[in-house]
Amino acid sequence: MSRKRQKNQRKLAFMAETGSEASTNDERDELLIAEQEPESGGTSERLMEEISEPENMRQALKRVVENKGASGIDGITVDELPGYLKKNWPKHREELLQGTYKPKPAGRKEIPKPDGGKRNLSIPCVLDRLIQQAVMQVLQEWWDPTFSEHSYGFRPGRSQHQAVARAQEYIAEGNRVVVDLDLEKFLDRVNHDILMGRIAKREKDKRVLKLIRAFLKAGVVMEDGLVIRTEEGTPQGGPLSPLLSNLMLDDLDRELERRGHRFERYADDCNIYVRTERAGQRVMEGITDFIGKKLKLKVNQEKSAVATPWTRKFLGFSFTSGKEPKRRIAPKAKERFQKRIREITQRNRGVSMRRRAVELAQYLEGWIAYFGFCETPSVLKELDAWIRRHLRCAQWKSWKTCKARFKVLRRLGITDPVDLRKLACCSRGPWTVSNYSILTRALPNAYFDSLGLPRLASLHWA
């Protein structure tokens, strides 16, 4: 919400209120919030008033409710939040305006990472998520236009696909070596003092600075109930964290621009494209030194590398090595896809083929919405055939006996006695049988189409 559109008078609460208390608060609010021109540079000493204004809070509440999520340590759920605010928002808004609001510690949950490691996810209370969302909405409007054009993560109108496409252009221009940077536990190691210094350069409202630091220092509650104070890092799981991360890494973007590098960054995933390996090694050394000394962060040497783009991945994609590089699905992304398909089509799950098709359709449509950006449709056709073979394998396994198979195969149109005996009483394993042409005739692709199972190749959109 633009500060230029601030009203001279604002209601104290963004939820509907009645009674004398609301009237008194409205009168006090009129005195507190007189129209001021914003400070130069996009800063204002009355930023908290803009954050807590009714329309901004309505938008924040809508987003928090849409995002759902688990409750925090206070047990208040997303569904209960609107009712809670009707009774308690005036008090909390006053705390924000007075600079006395104190966030609660966040819950902590470990979630698996695609590479086999684990990530610590913070679960703030829903009220804290609401306030973080409101702060983020206002700050993002002012900060985002100042960020680098090479930064794509968690920014309005920017996407992973745009970053991948730009990287592809760099490779096509002859930059056939990539400096692939991975920051070691970036979100867990952000230096609070450095981050707050960056924020203080942009915003003058001390209440907002105090509130953001309070969110950073709020701590986490471990499984045994012990509260651990957070001395570094931005809590993963809060709405404010991505914006703060972009601000922290803006210095890296500016340094890379100052050095004239061709690069793209999505959150803490940064690739720099150069023409020779020697140049790449020099860039890796210099940028690693900058990140350590200037940002107090560490480059993960095991996961970072100077290599050819087609041997590395960027946001789930890789590239072919030809003169005109094409986007392809990175091998690890393909492996994760196949692992999930195996889970859904597992032979011993005991669910109907129709149910499997529904689960697969939901997963495939979401997956292709992202990876349909690849430029190698032949891979998608191979995956389509592989998926349907898994389904035939599961269906064959479910028929169990020779007699049952004989009856079903006849019903499915296999009438030749030789074919029936050959397949129904086959002693080979299900995976081998799933590739037999007779079973393919009995369970053709059209059968799976009739169950609503989409074909990846037909959904391909790049």
Coordinates of C-alpha atoms in Angstrom, one line a residue:
M1 CA 0.0 0.0 0.0
S2 CA 1.6 3.3 -1.1
R3 CA 2.4 5.8 1.6
K4 CA 1.2 8.5 -0.7
R5 CA -2.3 7.0 -0.4
Q6 CA -2.4 7.2 3.4
K7 CA -5.5 8.8 4.6
N8 CA -5.7 11.7 7.1
Q9 CA -7.9 9.6 9.3
R10 CA -7.9 5.8 9.8
K11 CA -9.9 3.5 11.9
L12 CA -8.0 1.9 14.8
A13 CA -9.1 -1.6 14.2
F14 CA -9.4 -3.4 10.8
M15 CA -12.0 -5.8 12.1
A16 CA -15.5 -4.5 12.6
E17 CA -16.0 -3.0 16.1
T18 CA -18.9 -1.7 18.1
G19 CA -19.3 0.1 21.4
S20 CA -17.7 3.0 23.2
E21 CA -14.3 1.5 23.3
A22 CA -14.1 1.5 19.5
S23 CA -15.2 5.1 19.4
T24 CA -12.6 6.2 21.9
N25 CA -9.9 4.3 20.0
D26 CA -11.0 6.0 16.8
E27 CA -10.7 9.4 18.3
R28 CA -7.2 8.7 19.7
D29 CA -6.2 7.3 16.3
E30 CA -7.2 10.5 14.6
L31 CA -4.7 12.4 16.8
L32 CA -2.0 9.8 16.4
I33 CA -2.1 9.6 12.6
A34 CA -1.8 13.0 11.0
E35 CA -0.8 13.0 7.4
Q36 CA 3.0 13.3 6.8
E37 CA 5.1 13.4 3.7
P38 CA 7.4 10.4 3.5
E39 CA 11.0 10.9 4.2
S40 CA 13.4 11.0 1.3
G41 CA 14.7 7.6 0.2
G42 CA 11.4 5.9 0.9
T43 CA 11.8 6.0 4.7
S44 CA 9.3 7.3 7.2
E45 CA 9.1 7.6 11.0
R46 CA 5.4 6.6 10.9
L47 CA 5.9 3.3 9.1
M48 CA 4.1 1.4 11.8
E49 CA 0.9 3.4 11.2
E50 CA 0.9 2.3 7.6
I51 CA 1.6 -1.3 8.6
S52 CA -1.3 -1.4 11.0
E53 CA -3.8 0.4 8.8
P54 CA -7.1 -1.5 8.2
E55 CA -6.7 -2.2 4.5
N56 CA -3.2 -3.6 4.8
M57 CA -4.2 -5.8 7.7
R58 CA -7.2 -7.1 5.8
Q59 CA -4.9 -8.1 2.9
A60 CA -2.5 -9.7 5.4
L61 CA -5.3 -11.7 7.1
K62 CA -6.6 -12.9 3.7
R63 CA -3.1 -14.2 2.8
V64 CA -2.5 -15.9 6.1
V65 CA -5.9 -17.7 5.9
E66 CA -5.3 -18.7 2.3
N67 CA -1.8 -20.1 3.2
K68 CA -3.3 -22.1 6.1
G69 CA -0.5 -23.8 8.0
A70 CA -0.2 -25.3 11.5
S71 CA -0.9 -23.4 14.7
G72 CA 2.0 -22.1 16.9
I73 CA 2.7 -22.7 20.5
D74 CA -0.4 -20.8 21.7
G75 CA -2.6 -23.3 19.9
I76 CA -4.7 -20.7 18.0
T77 CA -5.5 -22.0 14.5
V78 CA -5.8 -20.1 11.2
D79 CA -9.6 -20.7 11.3
E80 CA -9.8 -19.3 14.8
L81 CA -7.7 -16.2 13.9
P82 CA -10.5 -13.9 12.6
G83 CA -12.6 -14.5 15.8
Y84 CA -9.6 -13.9 18.0
L85 CA -8.9 -10.6 16.2
K86 CA -12.4 -9.3 16.7
K87 CA -11.8 -9.4 20.5
N88 CA -8.1 -8.7 20.8
W89 CA -6.9 -6.7 17.8
P90 CA -7.3 -3.2 19.3
K91 CA -5.0 -4.2 22.1
H92 CA -2.4 -5.7 19.8
R93 CA -2.5 -2.7 17.5
E94 CA -1.9 -0.4 20.4
E95 CA 1.1 -2.5 21.3
L96 CA 2.5 -2.2 17.8
L97 CA 2.0 1.6 17.8
Q98 CA 3.6 1.9 21.2
G99 CA 6.5 -0.4 20.2
T100 CA 5.8 -2.9 23.0
Y101 CA 4.5 -5.9 21.0
K102 CA 6.5 -9.1 21.8
P103 CA 6.3 -12.0 19.4
K104 CA 6.1 -15.5 20.9
P105 CA 8.8 -18.2 20.3
A106 CA 8.1 -20.3 17.2
G107 CA 7.6 -24.0 17.1
R108 CA 10.3 -26.0 15.3
K109 CA 9.8 -28.9 12.9
E110 CA 12.5 -30.7 10.9
I111 CA 11.5 -31.4 7.3
P112 CA 13.5 -33.5 4.9
K113 CA 15.5 -31.8 2.0
P114 CA 15.7 -33.3 -1.5
D115 CA 19.4 -34.0 -1.0
G116 CA 18.7 -36.2 2.0
G117 CA 19.5 -33.6 4.7
K118 CA 17.1 -31.8 7.0
R119 CA 15.8 -28.2 7.2
N120 CA 14.6 -26.6 10.4
L121 CA 11.2 -25.0 9.8
S122 CA 9.9 -22.5 12.3
I123 CA 6.2 -22.3 12.9
P124 CA 5.3 -18.9 14.3
C125 CA 2.0 -18.3 16.1
V126 CA -0.8 -17.3 13.6
L127 CA -0.9 -13.7 15.1
D128 CA 2.8 -13.3 14.6
R129 CA 2.4 -14.6 11.0
L130 CA -0.3 -12.0 10.5
I131 CA 1.9 -9.2 11.7
Q132 CA 4.9 -10.4 9.7
Q133 CA 2.8 -10.6 6.6
A134 CA 1.5 -7.0 7.2
V135 CA 5.1 -5.7 7.7
M136 CA 6.3 -7.6 4.6
Q137 CA 3.6 -6.1 2.4
V138 CA 4.5 -2.6 3.2
L139 CA 8.3 -3.0 3.1
Q140 CA 8.2 -5.0 -0.1
E141 CA 6.4 -2.3 -1.9
W142 CA 9.3 0.1 -1.1
W143 CA 12.2 -2.2 -1.2
D144 CA 11.5 -4.5 -4.2
P145 CA 12.1 -1.8 -6.9
T146 CA 15.5 -1.1 -5.4
F147 CA 16.7 -4.8 -5.7
S148 CA 18.9 -6.0 -8.5
E149 CA 17.4 -7.1 -11.8
H150 CA 19.3 -10.3 -11.4
S151 CA 17.4 -11.3 -8.2
Y152 CA 14.4 -13.5 -8.9
G153 CA 13.4 -15.1 -5.6
F154 CA 10.2 -14.3 -3.8
R155 CA 9.6 -11.1 -5.7
P156 CA 6.4 -9.9 -7.4
G157 CA 6.3 -10.6 -11.1
R158 CA 9.5 -12.7 -11.0
S159 CA 9.8 -16.4 -11.2
Q160 CA 12.2 -19.4 -11.3
H161 CA 11.5 -19.8 -15.0
Q162 CA 12.7 -16.3 -15.8
A163 CA 15.9 -17.0 -14.0
V164 CA 16.5 -20.2 -15.8
A165 CA 15.7 -18.6 -19.2
R166 CA 18.2 -15.8 -18.5
A167 CA 20.9 -18.3 -17.5
Q168 CA 20.2 -20.1 -20.8
E169 CA 20.8 -16.8 -22.7
Y170 CA 24.2 -16.4 -21.0
I171 CA 25.2 -19.9 -22.0
A172 CA 24.1 -19.3 -25.6
E173 CA 26.3 -16.2 -25.7
G174 CA 29.4 -18.3 -25.1
N175 CA 29.6 -18.4 -21.3
R176 CA 30.2 -22.1 -21.1
V177 CA 31.4 -22.3 -17.5
V178 CA 29.3 -21.7 -14.4
V179 CA 30.3 -20.8 -10.9
D180 CA 27.6 -22.5 -8.9
L181 CA 27.5 -21.0 -5.4
D182 CA 25.8 -22.7 -2.5
L183 CA 25.6 -20.8 0.8
E184 CA 26.0 -23.2 3.8
K185 CA 22.8 -23.0 5.9
F186 CA 22.2 -19.5 4.8
L187 CA 18.9 -18.8 6.6
D188 CA 20.3 -20.2 9.8
R189 CA 23.4 -18.1 9.8
V190 CA 22.3 -14.6 8.8
N191 CA 24.1 -12.1 11.1
H192 CA 21.4 -10.1 12.9
D193 CA 23.5 -7.0 13.4
I194 CA 24.4 -6.8 9.7
L195 CA 20.8 -7.4 8.7
M196 CA 19.5 -4.8 11.1
G197 CA 22.1 -2.3 9.8
R198 CA 20.8 -2.8 6.3
I199 CA 17.2 -2.3 7.4
A200 CA 18.1 0.8 9.4
K201 CA 19.6 2.4 6.3
R202 CA 16.1 2.1 4.7
E203 CA 13.7 2.7 7.5
K204 CA 13.6 5.3 10.3
D205 CA 10.7 4.1 12.4
K206 CA 12.4 2.7 15.5
R207 CA 9.3 0.7 16.4
V208 CA 9.5 -1.2 13.2
L209 CA 13.2 -1.9 13.7
K210 CA 12.5 -3.0 17.2
L211 CA 9.7 -5.3 16.0
I212 CA 11.8 -6.9 13.3
R213 CA 14.7 -7.6 15.7
A214 CA 12.1 -9.1 18.2
F215 CA 11.0 -11.5 15.5
L216 CA 14.6 -12.4 14.8
K217 CA 15.3 -13.0 18.5
A218 CA 12.0 -14.6 19.5
G219 CA 13.6 -18.0 19.7
V220 CA 12.2 -21.5 19.1
V221 CA 10.6 -24.1 21.3
M222 CA 12.2 -27.5 21.1
E223 CA 10.3 -30.8 21.4
D224 CA 11.1 -31.0 25.1
G225 CA 9.6 -27.6 25.7
L226 CA 13.0 -25.8 26.1
V227 CA 13.0 -22.3 24.6
I228 CA 16.2 -21.5 22.7
R229 CA 17.0 -17.9 21.9
T230 CA 18.0 -17.3 18.3
E231 CA 21.2 -15.3 18.0
E232 CA 21.5 -15.6 14.2
G233 CA 19.5 -16.5 11.2
T234 CA 16.1 -15.6 9.8
P235 CA 13.3 -18.1 10.9
Q236 CA 12.3 -20.3 8.0
G237 CA 8.5 -20.4 7.8
G238 CA 7.7 -16.8 8.6
P239 CA 6.3 -14.5 5.8
L240 CA 9.0 -11.9 6.5
S241 CA 12.0 -14.2 6.1
P242 CA 12.2 -14.2 2.2
L243 CA 12.2 -10.4 2.0
L244 CA 14.9 -10.1 4.7
S245 CA 16.9 -12.7 2.9
N246 CA 16.7 -10.7 -0.3
L247 CA 17.8 -7.6 1.5
M248 CA 20.8 -9.5 3.1
L249 CA 21.9 -10.8 -0.3
D250 CA 21.4 -7.5 -2.1
D251 CA 25.0 -6.6 -1.2
L252 CA 26.1 -9.8 -3.1
D253 CA 24.1 -8.8 -6.1
R254 CA 25.6 -5.3 -6.1
E255 CA 29.2 -6.6 -5.8
L256 CA 28.6 -9.0 -8.7
E257 CA 27.2 -6.1 -10.8
R258 CA 30.1 -3.9 -9.9
R259 CA 32.5 -6.6 -11.1
G260 CA 30.5 -6.9 -14.4
H261 CA 29.5 -10.5 -14.0
R262 CA 26.7 -12.3 -15.8
F263 CA 24.7 -14.0 -13.0
E264 CA 21.2 -14.9 -11.8
R265 CA 20.2 -15.4 -8.2
Y266 CA 17.1 -17.1 -6.8
A267 CA 17.1 -16.8 -3.0
D268 CA 20.4 -18.3 -1.9
D269 CA 20.9 -20.2 -5.2
C270 CA 23.3 -18.1 -7.3
N271 CA 25.0 -19.0 -10.7
I272 CA 27.6 -16.9 -12.3
Y273 CA 28.5 -17.5 -16.0
V274 CA 32.0 -17.0 -17.4
R275 CA 33.9 -18.1 -20.5
T276 CA 36.8 -20.1 -19.1
E277 CA 37.5 -22.4 -16.2
R278 CA 40.4 -20.2 -15.1
A279 CA 38.1 -17.2 -14.9
G280 CA 35.6 -19.3 -13.0
Q281 CA 38.2 -20.3 -10.4
R282 CA 39.2 -16.7 -10.0
V283 CA 35.5 -15.6 -9.5
M284 CA 34.9 -18.4 -7.1
E285 CA 37.8 -17.4 -4.9
G286 CA 37.0 -13.7 -5.0
I287 CA 33.3 -14.0 -4.3
T288 CA 33.8 -16.6 -1.5
D289 CA 36.2 -14.1 0.2
F290 CA 33.6 -11.3 -0.2
I291 CA 30.8 -13.5 1.2
G292 CA 32.8 -14.5 4.2
K293 CA 34.2 -11.0 5.1
K294 CA 31.4 -8.7 4.1
L295 CA 28.3 -10.8 4.9
K296 CA 29.8 -13.2 7.5
L297 CA 28.4 -16.1 5.6
K298 CA 30.0 -19.3 4.4
V299 CA 30.1 -20.9 0.9
N300 CA 29.5 -24.7 1.1
Q301 CA 32.6 -26.0 -0.7
E302 CA 31.2 -29.5 -1.1
K303 CA 28.1 -28.3 -3.0
S304 CA 29.6 -25.4 -4.9
A305 CA 31.7 -25.9 -8.0
V306 CA 33.2 -24.4 -11.2
A307 CA 31.9 -26.6 -14.0
T308 CA 30.1 -26.8 -17.3
P309 CA 26.3 -25.8 -17.0
W310 CA 25.2 -29.2 -18.4
T311 CA 26.8 -31.0 -15.5
R312 CA 25.2 -28.8 -12.9
K313 CA 21.6 -28.0 -12.0
F314 CA 19.9 -24.6 -11.5
L315 CA 16.4 -24.5 -9.9
G316 CA 15.6 -28.1 -11.0
F317 CA 16.8 -27.6 -14.6
S318 CA 20.0 -28.3 -16.5
F319 CA 21.0 -27.6 -20.1
T320 CA 22.1 -29.5 -23.1
S321 CA 25.7 -29.0 -24.3
G322 CA 25.0 -28.0 -27.9
K323 CA 25.7 -24.7 -29.6
E324 CA 22.1 -23.7 -28.9
P325 CA 21.6 -25.0 -25.3
K326 CA 18.1 -26.3 -24.4
R327 CA 16.5 -26.5 -21.0
R328 CA 16.2 -30.1 -19.7
I329 CA 15.1 -31.6 -16.4
A330 CA 18.0 -32.0 -14.1
P331 CA 18.8 -35.7 -13.2
K332 CA 18.2 -35.2 -9.5
A333 CA 14.8 -33.7 -10.2
K334 CA 13.9 -36.6 -12.5
E335 CA 15.0 -39.0 -9.7
R336 CA 12.7 -37.3 -7.2
F337 CA 9.9 -37.5 -9.7
Q338 CA 10.4 -41.2 -10.2
K339 CA 10.6 -41.9 -6.5
R340 CA 7.2 -40.2 -6.0
I341 CA 5.7 -42.2 -8.9
R342 CA 6.9 -45.4 -7.4
E343 CA 5.2 -44.5 -4.1
I344 CA 1.9 -43.8 -5.7
T345 CA 2.0 -46.9 -8.0
Q346 CA 3.4 -49.3 -5.3
R347 CA 2.0 -52.7 -6.0
N348 CA 1.0 -53.6 -2.5
R349 CA -0.9 -50.4 -1.6
G350 CA -4.3 -52.1 -1.9
V351 CA -6.0 -49.2 -3.6
S352 CA -8.0 -49.3 -6.9
M353 CA -6.6 -48.3 -10.2
R354 CA -9.0 -45.4 -10.4
R355 CA -7.7 -44.1 -7.0
R356 CA -4.1 -44.4 -8.2
A357 CA -5.0 -42.4 -11.3
V358 CA -6.6 -39.6 -9.3
E359 CA -3.5 -39.3 -7.1
L360 CA -1.2 -39.4 -10.1
A361 CA -3.2 -36.8 -11.9
Q362 CA -2.9 -34.4 -9.0
Y363 CA 0.8 -34.9 -8.8
L364 CA 1.5 -34.8 -12.5
E365 CA -0.4 -31.6 -13.2
G366 CA 1.5 -29.8 -10.4
W367 CA 4.8 -31.2 -11.6
I368 CA 4.3 -30.4 -15.2
A369 CA 3.2 -26.9 -14.4
Y370 CA 6.8 -26.3 -13.4
F371 CA 8.9 -28.8 -15.4
G372 CA 6.8 -28.3 -18.5
F373 CA 9.2 -25.4 -19.1
C374 CA 11.8 -28.0 -20.3
E375 CA 12.7 -28.1 -24.0
T376 CA 13.2 -31.9 -24.3
P377 CA 9.7 -33.4 -24.8
S378 CA 11.2 -36.8 -25.7
V379 CA 12.0 -37.2 -22.0
L380 CA 8.4 -36.6 -21.1
K381 CA 7.2 -39.2 -23.6
E382 CA 9.6 -41.7 -21.9
L383 CA 8.3 -40.8 -18.5
D384 CA 4.7 -41.3 -19.8
A385 CA 5.6 -44.8 -21.0
W386 CA 7.4 -45.6 -17.7
I387 CA 4.4 -44.4 -15.6
R388 CA 2.0 -46.6 -17.5
R389 CA 4.3 -49.6 -17.2
H390 CA 4.2 -49.1 -13.4
L391 CA 0.5 -49.0 -13.5
R392 CA 0.2 -52.2 -15.6
C393 CA 2.6 -53.8 -13.2
A394 CA 0.4 -52.9 -10.2
Q395 CA -2.7 -54.0 -12.0
W396 CA -1.2 -57.4 -12.9
K397 CA -0.1 -57.9 -9.3
S398 CA -3.6 -57.3 -8.1
W399 CA -5.1 -60.1 -10.2
K400 CA -3.0 -62.6 -8.3
T401 CA -4.1 -66.0 -9.6
C402 CA -3.9 -67.6 -13.1
K403 CA -7.7 -68.2 -13.1
A404 CA -8.4 -64.5 -12.2
R405 CA -6.1 -63.3 -14.8
F406 CA -7.6 -65.5 -17.5
K407 CA -11.1 -64.1 -16.8
V408 CA -10.0 -60.5 -16.7
L409 CA -7.9 -60.7 -19.8
R410 CA -10.9 -62.2 -21.7
R411 CA -13.1 -59.4 -20.5
L412 CA -10.4 -56.9 -21.7
G413 CA -10.5 -58.3 -25.2
I414 CA -7.7 -60.8 -25.2
T415 CA -9.6 -63.7 -26.9
D416 CA -6.8 -65.7 -28.5
P417 CA -6.5 -69.0 -26.5
V418 CA -2.7 -69.1 -27.0
D419 CA -2.2 -65.5 -25.8
L420 CA -4.5 -66.1 -22.9
R421 CA -2.6 -69.2 -21.7
K422 CA 0.7 -67.6 -22.4
L423 CA 0.0 -64.5 -20.3
A424 CA -2.4 -65.7 -17.6
C425 CA -0.2 -68.5 -16.4
C426 CA 3.1 -66.7 -16.9
S427 CA 5.6 -67.3 -14.1
R428 CA 7.7 -64.2 -14.8
G429 CA 7.7 -61.3 -12.3
P430 CA 5.2 -58.4 -12.5
W431 CA 7.7 -55.9 -13.8
T432 CA 8.8 -58.2 -16.6
V433 CA 5.2 -59.0 -17.6
S434 CA 4.2 -55.3 -17.5
N435 CA 6.2 -54.8 -20.6
Y436 CA 4.6 -57.6 -22.6
S437 CA 2.7 -56.5 -25.7
I438 CA -0.3 -58.7 -24.8
L439 CA -0.8 -56.9 -21.5
T440 CA -0.3 -53.6 -23.3
R441 CA -3.2 -54.5 -25.6
A442 CA -5.3 -55.4 -22.6
L443 CA -4.5 -52.2 -20.8
P444 CA -3.8 -49.7 -23.6
N445 CA -3.0 -46.0 -23.0
A446 CA -6.6 -45.2 -23.9
Y447 CA -7.7 -47.1 -20.8
F448 CA -5.6 -44.9 -18.5
D449 CA -6.8 -41.8 -20.4
S450 CA -10.4 -42.9 -19.5
L451 CA -9.4 -42.9 -15.9
G452 CA -8.4 -39.2 -16.2
L453 CA -4.7 -39.8 -16.2
P454 CA -3.0 -36.9 -18.1
R455 CA 0.0 -37.4 -20.4
L456 CA 3.0 -35.3 -19.6
A457 CA 3.9 -34.9 -23.3
S458 CA 0.4 -33.4 -24.0
L459 CA 0.7 -31.0 -21.0
H460 CA 4.2 -29.8 -22.1
W461 CA 3.9 -26.1 -22.7
A462 CA 7.4 -24.6 -23.1

